[in-house]
PDB file of C-alpha atoms in Angstrom:
ATOM      1  CA  MET A 219      -0.428  -0.527  -0.418  1.00  0.00           C
ATOM      2  CA  ASP A 220       2.959   2.431  -0.325  1.00  0.00           C
ATOM      3  CA  ASP A 221       2.972   5.679  -2.633  1.00  0.00           C
ATOM      4  CA  CYS A 222       4.656   4.724  -5.756  1.00  0.00           C
ATOM      5  CA  ALA A 223       5.944   0.704  -7.398  1.00  0.00           C
ATOM      6  CA  VAL A 224       9.931   0.554  -6.261  1.00  0.00           C
ATOM      7  CA  TYR A 225      12.182  -1.355  -8.561  1.00  0.00           C
ATOM      8  CA  ARG A 226      15.249  -2.833  -6.943  1.00  0.00           C
ATOM      9  CA  ILE A 227      17.519  -2.679 -10.107  1.00  0.00           C
ATOM     10  CA  ASN A 228      20.540  -3.650  -8.402  1.00  0.00           C
ATOM     11  CA  ASP A 229      22.107  -4.259  -4.881  1.00  0.00           C
ATOM     12  CA  ARG A 230      22.351  -0.588  -4.107  1.00  0.00           C
ATOM     13  CA  GLN A 231      19.544   1.452  -6.202  1.00  0.00           C
ATOM     14  CA  ALA A 232      16.227   0.999  -7.165  1.00  0.00           C
ATOM     15  CA  ILE A 233      13.834   2.733  -9.918  1.00  0.00           C
ATOM     16  CA  VAL A 234      10.248   4.905  -7.848  1.00  0.00           C
ATOM     17  CA  GLU A 235       7.462   5.243 -10.503  1.00  0.00           C
ATOM     18  CA  SER A 236       4.204   6.708  -9.177  1.00  0.00           C
ATOM     19  CA  LEU A 237       1.335   8.077 -12.394  1.00  0.00           C
ATOM     20  CA  ASP A 238      -1.243  10.565 -11.526  1.00  0.00           C
ATOM     21  CA  PHE A 239      -4.133  11.667 -13.316  1.00  0.00           C
ATOM     22  CA  PHE A 240      -7.381  13.563 -13.020  1.00  0.00           C
ATOM     23  CA  THR A 241      -9.990  15.386 -14.357  1.00  0.00           C
ATOM     24  CA  PRO A 242     -10.375  20.001 -13.260  1.00  0.00           C
ATOM     25  CA  ILE A 243     -10.990  20.247  -9.547  1.00  0.00           C
ATOM     26  CA  VAL A 244     -11.042  24.883 -10.204  1.00  0.00           C
ATOM     27  CA  ASP A 245     -11.782  26.413 -13.214  1.00  0.00           C
ATOM     28  CA  ASP A 246      -8.370  28.479 -14.624  1.00  0.00           C
ATOM     29  CA  PRO A 247      -6.455  26.048 -17.244  1.00  0.00           C
ATOM     30  CA  PHE A 248      -3.546  27.146 -15.992  1.00  0.00           C
ATOM     31  CA  ASP A 249      -4.113  26.154 -11.952  1.00  0.00           C
ATOM     32  CA  PHE A 250      -5.061  23.207 -13.165  1.00  0.00           C
ATOM     33  CA  GLY A 251      -1.982  22.002 -14.568  1.00  0.00           C
ATOM     34  CA  GLN A 252      -0.253  23.337 -11.595  1.00  0.00           C
ATOM     35  CA  ILE A 253      -1.987  21.794  -8.925  1.00  0.00           C
ATOM     36  CA  VAL A 254      -1.995  17.880 -10.885  1.00  0.00           C
ATOM     37  CA  ALA A 255       1.923  17.873 -10.996  1.00  0.00           C
ATOM     38  CA  ALA A 256       2.311  18.724  -7.835  1.00  0.00           C
ATOM     39  CA  ASN A 257      -0.134  15.862  -7.091  1.00  0.00           C
ATOM     40  CA  ALA A 258       1.706  13.664  -8.969  1.00  0.00           C
ATOM     41  CA  LEU A 259       5.250  14.554  -8.179  1.00  0.00           C
ATOM     42  CA  SER A 260       3.875  13.828  -4.149  1.00  0.00           C
ATOM     43  CA  ASP A 261       3.869  10.539  -4.649  1.00  0.00           C
ATOM     44  CA  ILE A 262       7.950  10.106  -5.138  1.00  0.00           C
ATOM     45  CA  TYR A 263       8.931  12.886  -2.347  1.00  0.00           C
ATOM     46  CA  ALA A 264       5.984  10.862  -0.337  1.00  0.00           C
ATOM     47  CA  MET A 265       8.996   8.072  -0.791  1.00  0.00           C
ATOM     48  CA  GLY A 266      11.553  10.571   0.711  1.00  0.00           C
ATOM     49  CA  CYS A 267      12.878  10.425  -2.820  1.00  0.00           C
ATOM     50  CA  LEU A 268      13.539  13.164  -5.748  1.00  0.00           C
ATOM     51  CA  PRO A 269      12.076  13.546  -8.519  1.00  0.00           C
ATOM     52  CA  LEU A 270      14.022  13.081 -11.877  1.00  0.00           C
ATOM     53  CA  PHE A 271      11.623  13.540 -14.902  1.00  0.00           C
ATOM     54  CA  ALA A 272       8.109  12.889 -15.784  1.00  0.00           C
ATOM     55  CA  LEU A 273       5.298  12.562 -18.147  1.00  0.00           C
ATOM     56  CA  ASN A 274       2.386  14.388 -20.091  1.00  0.00           C
ATOM     57  CA  ILE A 275      -0.729  11.592 -19.690  1.00  0.00           C
ATOM     58  CA  ILE A 276      -3.875  14.345 -21.399  1.00  0.00           C
ATOM     59  CA  GLY A 277      -7.285  13.577 -21.864  1.00  0.00           C
ATOM     60  CA  PHE A 278      -8.409  16.625 -24.534  1.00  0.00           C
ATOM     61  CA  PRO A 279     -12.462  17.204 -26.243  1.00  0.00           C
ATOM     62  CA  ARG A 280     -10.348  19.219 -28.827  1.00  0.00           C
ATOM     63  CA  ASP A 281     -14.864  19.352 -30.008  1.00  0.00           C
ATOM     64  CA  ARG A 282     -15.848  20.790 -26.454  1.00  0.00           C
ATOM     65  CA  LEU A 283     -12.875  23.344 -25.915  1.00  0.00           C
ATOM     66  CA  PRO A 284     -10.409  25.277 -27.554  1.00  0.00           C
ATOM     67  CA  LEU A 285      -6.756  23.838 -28.115  1.00  0.00           C
ATOM     68  CA  SER A 286      -5.504  27.030 -25.910  1.00  0.00           C
ATOM     69  CA  VAL A 287      -7.553  25.446 -23.093  1.00  0.00           C
ATOM     70  CA  LEU A 288      -4.813  22.113 -22.924  1.00  0.00           C
ATOM     71  CA  GLU A 289      -2.117  24.331 -24.137  1.00  0.00           C
ATOM     72  CA  ASP A 290      -2.614  26.408 -20.491  1.00  0.00           C
ATOM     73  CA  ILE A 291      -2.501  23.054 -18.708  1.00  0.00           C
ATOM     74  CA  ILE A 292       0.281  21.023 -19.826  1.00  0.00           C
ATOM     75  CA  ARG A 293       2.080  25.634 -19.520  1.00  0.00           C
ATOM     76  CA  GLY A 294       0.973  24.925 -15.402  1.00  0.00           C
ATOM     77  CA  GLY A 295       2.406  21.350 -15.784  1.00  0.00           C
ATOM     78  CA  ILE A 296       5.717  22.501 -17.008  1.00  0.00           C
ATOM     79  CA  ASP A 297       6.001  25.677 -14.992  1.00  0.00           C
ATOM     80  CA  LYS A 298       5.454  23.911 -11.258  1.00  0.00           C
ATOM     81  CA  CYS A 299       7.281  20.830 -12.428  1.00  0.00           C
ATOM     82  CA  THR A 300      10.356  23.507 -13.700  1.00  0.00           C
ATOM     83  CA  GLU A 301       9.981  25.030 -10.540  1.00  0.00           C
ATOM     84  CA  ALA A 302      11.012  21.679  -8.602  1.00  0.00           C
ATOM     85  CA  GLY A 303      13.820  20.930 -10.728  1.00  0.00           C
ATOM     86  CA  VAL A 304      12.078  18.111 -12.697  1.00  0.00           C
ATOM     87  CA  PRO A 305      11.629  18.100 -17.721  1.00  0.00           C
ATOM     88  CA  ILE A 306       8.590  16.907 -18.396  1.00  0.00           C
ATOM     89  CA  LEU A 307      10.143  14.856 -21.565  1.00  0.00           C
ATOM     90  CA  GLY A 308       7.059  14.253 -23.986  1.00  0.00           C
ATOM     91  CA  GLY A 309       3.961  12.071 -22.554  1.00  0.00           C
ATOM     92  CA  HIS A 310       0.827  11.382 -25.073  1.00  0.00           C
ATOM     93  CA  THR A 311      -2.366  13.019 -25.755  1.00  0.00           C
ATOM     94  CA  ILE A 312      -5.634  10.897 -26.288  1.00  0.00           C
ATOM     95  CA  GLU A 313      -9.096  12.007 -27.643  1.00  0.00           C
ATOM     96  CA  ASP A 314     -10.892  11.871 -24.569  1.00  0.00           C
ATOM     97  CA  PRO A 315     -15.219  13.441 -23.917  1.00  0.00           C
ATOM     98  CA  GLU A 316     -13.916  13.824 -20.333  1.00  0.00           C
ATOM     99  CA  LEU A 317     -10.689  16.322 -19.889  1.00  0.00           C
ATOM    100  CA  LYS A 318      -7.881  14.707 -17.699  1.00  0.00           C
ATOM    101  CA  TYR A 319      -4.715  15.196 -17.258  1.00  0.00           C
ATOM    102  CA  GLY A 320      -2.098  13.850 -14.569  1.00  0.00           C
ATOM    103  CA  LEU A 321       1.932  12.805 -14.619  1.00  0.00           C
ATOM    104  CA  ALA A 322       4.224   9.272 -14.705  1.00  0.00           C
ATOM    105  CA  VAL A 323       6.996  10.544 -12.508  1.00  0.00           C
ATOM    106  CA  THR A 324      10.250   9.127 -12.144  1.00  0.00           C
ATOM    107  CA  ALA A 325      13.206   8.768  -9.468  1.00  0.00           C
ATOM    108  CA  PHE A 326      16.423   6.922  -9.240  1.00  0.00           C
ATOM    109  CA  GLU A 327      16.984   6.361  -6.146  1.00  0.00           C
ATOM    110  CA  ASP A 328      19.581   4.329  -3.574  1.00  0.00           C
ATOM    111  CA  ILE A 329      17.146   2.016  -1.629  1.00  0.00           C
ATOM    112  CA  GLU A 330      18.443   3.106   1.421  1.00  0.00           C
ATOM    113  CA  ARG A 331      17.136   6.087   1.146  1.00  0.00           C
ATOM    114  CA  ILE A 332      13.257   5.570  -0.005  1.00  0.00           C
ATOM    115  CA  VAL A 333      11.275   5.120   3.435  1.00  0.00           C
ATOM    116  CA  THR A 334       8.053   3.544   3.037  1.00  0.00           C
ATOM    117  CA  ASN A 335       4.549   3.988   5.143  1.00  0.00           C
ATOM    118  CA  ALA A 336       5.838   0.076   7.088  1.00  0.00           C
ATOM    119  CA  GLY A 337       8.557   1.663   9.440  1.00  0.00           C
ATOM    120  CA  ALA A 338       6.120   3.477  12.172  1.00  0.00           C
ATOM    121  CA  ARG A 339       7.417   2.358  15.532  1.00  0.00           C
ATOM    122  CA  PRO A 340       5.067   2.896  19.093  1.00  0.00           C
ATOM    123  CA  GLY A 341       5.897   6.412  20.726  1.00  0.00           C
ATOM    124  CA  ASP A 342       7.135   7.818  17.587  1.00  0.00           C
ATOM    125  CA  ALA A 343       4.805  11.126  16.810  1.00  0.00           C
ATOM    126  CA  LEU A 344       2.941  11.954  13.597  1.00  0.00           C
ATOM    127  CA  VAL A 345       3.356  14.803  11.870  1.00  0.00           C
ATOM    128  CA  LEU A 346       1.188  17.199   8.949  1.00  0.00           C
ATOM    129  CA  THR A 347       2.777  19.497   6.527  1.00  0.00           C
ATOM    130  CA  LYS A 348      -0.302  20.720   5.051  1.00  0.00           C
ATOM    131  CA  PRO A 349      -4.099  21.701   6.544  1.00  0.00           C
ATOM    132  CA  LEU A 350      -7.030  19.008   5.253  1.00  0.00           C
ATOM    133  CA  GLY A 351     -10.243  19.837   3.700  1.00  0.00           C
ATOM    134  CA  THR A 352      -8.925  21.027   0.066  1.00  0.00           C
ATOM    135  CA  GLY A 353     -11.971  18.011  -1.071  1.00  0.00           C
ATOM    136  CA  ILE A 354     -14.505  20.509   0.214  1.00  0.00           C
ATOM    137  CA  ILE A 355     -13.307  23.307  -0.506  1.00  0.00           C
ATOM    138  CA  ALA A 356     -13.000  21.519  -4.863  1.00  0.00           C
ATOM    139  CA  SER A 357     -16.670  19.620  -3.710  1.00  0.00           C
ATOM    140  CA  GLY A 358     -17.580  23.727  -2.949  1.00  0.00           C
ATOM    141  CA  ILE A 359     -15.620  25.198  -5.941  1.00  0.00           C
ATOM    142  CA  LYS A 360     -17.568  23.250  -8.490  1.00  0.00           C
ATOM    143  CA  ARG A 361     -20.845  24.067  -7.299  1.00  0.00           C
ATOM    144  CA  GLY A 362     -19.891  28.051  -7.435  1.00  0.00           C
ATOM    145  CA  GLU A 363     -20.233  28.236  -3.647  1.00  0.00           C
ATOM    146  CA  VAL A 364     -16.733  29.360  -2.391  1.00  0.00           C
ATOM    147  CA  ALA A 365     -14.942  33.396  -2.341  1.00  0.00           C
ATOM    148  CA  ALA A 366     -12.814  33.801  -5.158  1.00  0.00           C
ATOM    149  CA  GLU A 367     -10.294  34.959  -1.990  1.00  0.00           C
ATOM    150  CA  VAL A 368     -10.516  31.464  -0.284  1.00  0.00           C
ATOM    151  CA  ILE A 369     -10.524  29.608  -4.683  1.00  0.00           C
ATOM    152  CA  ARG A 370      -6.938  32.067  -4.756  1.00  0.00           C
ATOM    153  CA  ARG A 371      -5.828  30.843  -1.232  1.00  0.00           C
ATOM    154  CA  VAL A 372      -6.513  26.775  -1.521  1.00  0.00           C
ATOM    155  CA  THR A 373      -5.591  26.452  -4.955  1.00  0.00           C
ATOM    156  CA  ARG A 374      -2.426  28.209  -3.687  1.00  0.00           C
ATOM    157  CA  LEU A 375      -2.258  25.525  -1.095  1.00  0.00           C
ATOM    158  CA  MET A 376      -2.981  22.455  -3.747  1.00  0.00           C
ATOM    159  CA  ALA A 377      -0.088  23.955  -6.349  1.00  0.00           C
ATOM    160  CA  THR A 378       2.312  23.589  -3.374  1.00  0.00           C
ATOM    161  CA  LEU A 379       5.188  21.805  -3.493  1.00  0.00           C
ATOM    162  CA  ASN A 380       5.913  18.746  -0.693  1.00  0.00           C
ATOM    163  CA  ASP A 381       9.524  19.499  -1.864  1.00  0.00           C
ATOM    164  CA  ALA A 382      10.947  21.174   1.746  1.00  0.00           C
ATOM    165  CA  GLY A 383       9.180  17.833   3.338  1.00  0.00           C
ATOM    166  CA  ALA A 384      10.958  15.516   1.812  1.00  0.00           C
ATOM    167  CA  ARG A 385      13.861  17.496   1.855  1.00  0.00           C
ATOM    168  CA  ALA A 386      12.990  17.788   5.913  1.00  0.00           C
ATOM    169  CA  VAL A 387      12.785  13.991   5.762  1.00  0.00           C
ATOM    170  CA  ARG A 388      16.521  13.728   3.645  1.00  0.00           C
ATOM    171  CA  GLU A 389      18.463  15.091   5.767  1.00  0.00           C
ATOM    172  CA  VAL A 390      16.269  14.355   9.545  1.00  0.00           C
ATOM    173  CA  GLY A 391      14.788  10.654   9.310  1.00  0.00           C
ATOM    174  CA  VAL A 392      11.910   9.785   9.301  1.00  0.00           C
ATOM    175  CA  SER A 393      10.110   6.755  10.741  1.00  0.00           C
ATOM    176  CA  ALA A 394       7.426   5.937   8.094  1.00  0.00           C
ATOM    177  CA  LEU A 395       6.525   7.902   5.507  1.00  0.00           C
ATOM    178  CA  THR A 396       2.980   8.539   3.071  1.00  0.00           C
ATOM    179  CA  ASP A 397       1.148  11.712   1.564  1.00  0.00           C
ATOM    180  CA  VAL A 398      -2.112  12.331   2.678  1.00  0.00           C
ATOM    181  CA  THR A 399      -4.600  11.961  -1.252  1.00  0.00           C
ATOM    182  CA  GLY A 400      -7.722  10.223  -1.851  1.00  0.00           C
ATOM    183  CA  PHE A 401      -8.260   9.003   1.419  1.00  0.00           C
ATOM    184  CA  GLY A 402      -7.753  11.502   3.616  1.00  0.00           C
ATOM    185  CA  LEU A 403      -6.276  11.376   6.774  1.00  0.00           C
ATOM    186  CA  LEU A 404      -7.654   9.011   8.527  1.00  0.00           C
ATOM    187  CA  GLY A 405      -7.081   6.291   5.036  1.00  0.00           C
ATOM    188  CA  HIS A 406      -3.669   6.659   4.299  1.00  0.00           C
ATOM    189  CA  LEU A 407      -3.155   6.592   8.752  1.00  0.00           C
ATOM    190  CA  SER A 408      -4.713   3.646   8.915  1.00  0.00           C
ATOM    191  CA  GLU A 409      -2.847   1.940   5.601  1.00  0.00           C
ATOM    192  CA  MET A 410       0.366   2.853   7.153  1.00  0.00           C
ATOM    193  CA  ALA A 411      -0.841   1.823  10.647  1.00  0.00           C
ATOM    194  CA  ASN A 412      -1.896  -1.450   8.811  1.00  0.00           C
ATOM    195  CA  ALA A 413       1.855  -2.061   6.899  1.00  0.00           C
ATOM    196  CA  SER A 414       3.975  -1.041  10.628  1.00  0.00           C
ATOM    197  CA  GLY A 415       1.847  -3.523  12.193  1.00  0.00           C
ATOM    198  CA  VAL A 416       1.171  -0.335  14.711  1.00  0.00           C
ATOM    199  CA  SER A 417      -2.073   1.560  15.527  1.00  0.00           C
ATOM    200  CA  ALA A 418      -2.429   5.204  16.057  1.00  0.00           C
ATOM    201  CA  GLU A 419      -3.742   8.207  18.033  1.00  0.00           C
ATOM    202  CA  ILE A 420      -4.782  11.767  16.662  1.00  0.00           C
ATOM    203  CA  ILE A 421      -5.192  14.559  18.569  1.00  0.00           C
ATOM    204  CA  ALA A 422      -7.584  16.966  17.013  1.00  0.00           C
ATOM    205  CA  SER A 423      -6.979  20.046  18.196  1.00  0.00           C
ATOM    206  CA  GLN A 424      -3.700  20.077  16.778  1.00  0.00           C
ATOM    207  CA  VAL A 425      -5.466  18.572  13.528  1.00  0.00           C
ATOM    208  CA  PRO A 426      -4.543  22.004  11.131  1.00  0.00           C
ATOM    209  CA  VAL A 427      -7.759  22.468   8.791  1.00  0.00           C
ATOM    210  CA  ILE A 428      -9.076  25.235   6.263  1.00  0.00           C
ATOM    211  CA  PRO A 429     -11.436  27.394   8.257  1.00  0.00           C
ATOM    212  CA  GLU A 430     -13.896  27.226   5.407  1.00  0.00           C
ATOM    213  CA  ALA A 431     -13.798  23.426   4.868  1.00  0.00           C
ATOM    214  CA  PHE A 432     -15.030  22.888   8.707  1.00  0.00           C
ATOM    215  CA  GLU A 433     -17.776  25.252   8.360  1.00  0.00           C
ATOM    216  CA  ARG A 434     -18.947  23.467   5.245  1.00  0.00           C
ATOM    217  CA  ALA A 435     -18.833  20.589   6.873  1.00  0.00           C
ATOM    218  CA  ARG A 436     -20.574  21.618   9.847  1.00  0.00           C
ATOM    219  CA  ALA A 437     -23.551  22.441   7.207  1.00  0.00           C
ATOM    220  CA  GLY A 438     -23.614  19.502   6.216  1.00  0.00           C
ATOM    221  CA  LYS A 439     -21.818  20.403   2.582  1.00  0.00           C
ATOM    222  CA  VAL A 440     -19.577  17.201   2.085  1.00  0.00           C
ATOM    223  CA  PRO A 441     -18.852  15.496  -0.954  1.00  0.00           C
ATOM    224  CA  GLY A 442     -19.442  11.645  -1.754  1.00  0.00           C
ATOM    225  CA  GLY A 443     -15.828  10.731  -1.796  1.00  0.00           C
ATOM    226  CA  THR A 444     -15.308  12.208   1.739  1.00  0.00           C
ATOM    227  CA  LYS A 445     -18.463  10.315   3.426  1.00  0.00           C
ATOM    228  CA  ARG A 446     -16.916   7.052   1.894  1.00  0.00           C
ATOM    229  CA  ASN A 447     -13.810   7.104   3.207  1.00  0.00           C
ATOM    230  CA  LEU A 448     -15.033   7.730   6.553  1.00  0.00           C
ATOM    231  CA  ASP A 449     -17.564   4.879   6.494  1.00  0.00           C
ATOM    232  CA  PHE A 450     -14.484   3.012   5.125  1.00  0.00           C
ATOM    233  CA  VAL A 451     -12.586   3.179   8.621  1.00  0.00           C
ATOM    234  CA  ARG A 452     -14.788   3.948  10.908  1.00  0.00           C
ATOM    235  CA  ALA A 453     -15.177   0.164  12.233  1.00  0.00           C
ATOM    236  CA  GLY A 454     -11.363   0.600  13.329  1.00  0.00           C
ATOM    237  CA  LEU A 455     -12.238   4.016  15.324  1.00  0.00           C
ATOM    238  CA  ASP A 456     -12.198   4.783  18.339  1.00  0.00           C
ATOM    239  CA  VAL A 457     -14.088   7.733  18.402  1.00  0.00           C
ATOM    240  CA  ARG A 458     -13.257   9.675  22.257  1.00  0.00           C
ATOM    241  CA  PRO A 459     -15.918  11.818  22.964  1.00  0.00           C
ATOM    242  CA  GLY A 460     -15.932  15.654  21.913  1.00  0.00           C
ATOM    243  CA  ILE A 461     -15.281  14.616  18.771  1.00  0.00           C
ATOM    244  CA  ASP A 462     -18.116  15.422  16.570  1.00  0.00           C
ATOM    245  CA  GLU A 463     -19.082  14.273  12.445  1.00  0.00           C
ATOM    246  CA  ALA A 464     -18.457  17.546  10.780  1.00  0.00           C
ATOM    247  CA  THR A 465     -14.401  16.490  12.082  1.00  0.00           C
ATOM    248  CA  LEU A 466     -14.689  13.084  11.252  1.00  0.00           C
ATOM    249  CA  LEU A 467     -15.480  13.497   8.575  1.00  0.00           C
ATOM    250  CA  LEU A 468     -12.494  16.761   7.903  1.00  0.00           C
ATOM    251  CA  LEU A 469     -10.271  14.076   9.150  1.00  0.00           C
ATOM    252  CA  ALA A 470     -11.138  11.962   6.424  1.00  0.00           C
ATOM    253  CA  ASP A 471     -11.395  14.266   3.661  1.00  0.00           C
ATOM    254  CA  ALA A 472     -10.158  13.143   0.518  1.00  0.00           C
ATOM    255  CA  GLN A 473      -7.316  15.631  -0.649  1.00  0.00           C
ATOM    256  CA  THR A 474      -6.072  16.953  -3.584  1.00  0.00           C
ATOM    257  CA  SER A 475      -2.337  17.482  -3.705  1.00  0.00           C
ATOM    258  CA  GLY A 476      -2.722  17.035   0.491  1.00  0.00           C
ATOM    259  CA  GLY A 477       0.959  17.538   2.168  1.00  0.00           C
ATOM    260  CA  LEU A 478       3.265  14.505   3.382  1.00  0.00           C
ATOM    261  CA  LEU A 479       2.481  12.409   7.047  1.00  0.00           C
ATOM    262  CA  ALA A 480       5.551  11.168   8.851  1.00  0.00           C
ATOM    263  CA  ALA A 481       6.442   9.300  11.466  1.00  0.00           C
ATOM    264  CA  VAL A 482       8.824  10.128  13.875  1.00  0.00           C
ATOM    265  CA  PRO A 483      11.030   8.915  16.538  1.00  0.00           C
ATOM    266  CA  GLU A 484      10.531  11.043  19.509  1.00  0.00           C
ATOM    267  CA  GLY A 485      14.800  11.689  19.951  1.00  0.00           C
ATOM    268  CA  LYS A 486      13.698  13.266  16.133  1.00  0.00           C
ATOM    269  CA  VAL A 487      10.385  15.900  16.432  1.00  0.00           C
ATOM    270  CA  GLU A 488      11.650  18.745  17.762  1.00  0.00           C
ATOM    271  CA  ARG A 489      14.780  18.912  15.153  1.00  0.00           C
ATOM    272  CA  PHE A 490      11.835  17.605  11.893  1.00  0.00           C
ATOM    273  CA  VAL A 491       9.426  19.900  13.069  1.00  0.00           C
ATOM    274  CA  ALA A 492      12.006  23.000  12.937  1.00  0.00           C
ATOM    275  CA  ARG A 493      13.233  22.337  10.191  1.00  0.00           C
ATOM    276  CA  LEU A 494       9.629  21.413   7.936  1.00  0.00           C
ATOM    277  CA  LYS A 495       9.537  25.355   9.459  1.00  0.00           C
ATOM    278  CA  GLU A 496      12.402  26.306   8.706  1.00  0.00           C
ATOM    279  CA  LEU A 497      11.149  24.940   4.998  1.00  0.00           C
ATOM    280  CA  GLY A 498       8.324  26.913   4.880  1.00  0.00           C
ATOM    281  CA  THR A 499       5.631  23.633   4.385  1.00  0.00           C
ATOM    282  CA  PRO A 500       1.875  24.965   5.075  1.00  0.00           C
ATOM    283  CA  ALA A 501       1.841  23.404   8.222  1.00  0.00           C
ATOM    284  CA  ALA A 502       4.642  21.837  10.550  1.00  0.00           C
ATOM    285  CA  ALA A 503       1.629  19.951  13.007  1.00  0.00           C
ATOM    286  CA  VAL A 504       2.583  16.819  15.768  1.00  0.00           C
ATOM    287  CA  VAL A 505      -1.023  15.534  15.129  1.00  0.00           C
ATOM    288  CA  GLY A 506      -0.764  12.618  17.096  1.00  0.00           C
ATOM    289  CA  ARG A 507       1.002   9.665  17.968  1.00  0.00           C
ATOM    290  CA  VAL A 508       2.137   6.330  17.017  1.00  0.00           C
ATOM    291  CA  THR A 509       0.109   3.193  19.740  1.00  0.00           C
ATOM    292  CA  GLU A 510       1.152  -0.075  20.675  1.00  0.00           C
ATOM    293  CA  PRO A 511      -1.221  -2.881  18.938  1.00  0.00           C
ATOM    294  CA  GLN A 512      -4.876  -2.473  20.297  1.00  0.00           C
ATOM    295  CA  ALA A 513      -8.189  -3.829  18.626  1.00  0.00           C
ATOM    296  CA  TRP A 514      -8.462  -0.303  17.628  1.00  0.00           C
ATOM    297  CA  ARG A 515      -6.107   1.187  15.547  1.00  0.00           C
ATOM    298  CA  ILE A 516      -6.484   4.702  15.101  1.00  0.00           C
ATOM    299  CA  ALA A 517      -7.962   6.835  18.537  1.00  0.00           C
ATOM    300  CA  ILE A 518      -9.167  10.373  17.539  1.00  0.00           C
ATOM    301  CA  ARG A 519      -9.537  12.279  20.997  1.00  0.00           C
ATOM    302  CA  PRO A 520     -10.014  16.497  21.164  1.00  0.00           C
ATOM    303  CA  SER A 521      -6.903  17.459  22.887  1.00  0.00           C
TER     304      SER A 521
END
């Protein structure tokens, strides 16, 4: 259940490969291209690796949209990959009634530097590098219910690379690593817990969230994917008094280009969080801890 395929080519090195694509979640094609690229690169960063190059994957409805839209999407992807120091070396486009854009991303890494989601140990702190709520906000954008300022702010957040978090991981070292995307924080944490043979505890008050997403969750304006995420993990949750349904939905919200979630040994937490802040990640929050295996996989308490 890791974020990438890893193919060992010799005793020391491996090719790390990932693929991601999706339909538009914002109106501006350039912004869409940037978000897609940041999201696709994130899977490589979530293995503690540095991406080497990428290839475009595009489905485009040329009978319904002008080619200028396609140009702007590709330009956004190139702009974000250039920021990451990653060349896009080509790709493939097909005609498709529904617009889709994505990237296949490749890294070449020393095996000892690759971080999986299977190494979390009891006592590790759980550290998150971006706030939650982009799935709920993206759903509101599609419905025309989100203010322009919020759209700009959340677009910048989704287009923010996870390269700084990956640098901190490589410099400080962590036990396990993943990114928070389509399965939400609870889904990806449950994968980490299962792969590592541990349980976990989340402190809800310490989890950074987009304020407007919390407002929409409290109003019941939540996309179906987020609800399905929560339904999928609910049987493995130990929900303590003081946690409401809106909080659970935020913790399960399906993120686009979310942050990294790291399990960090106790002796490295202070240094790791400080380095994240120095590098300017959108968040550097200790949101919980890894615990001993028990009947309940993930406990959620208010504080």
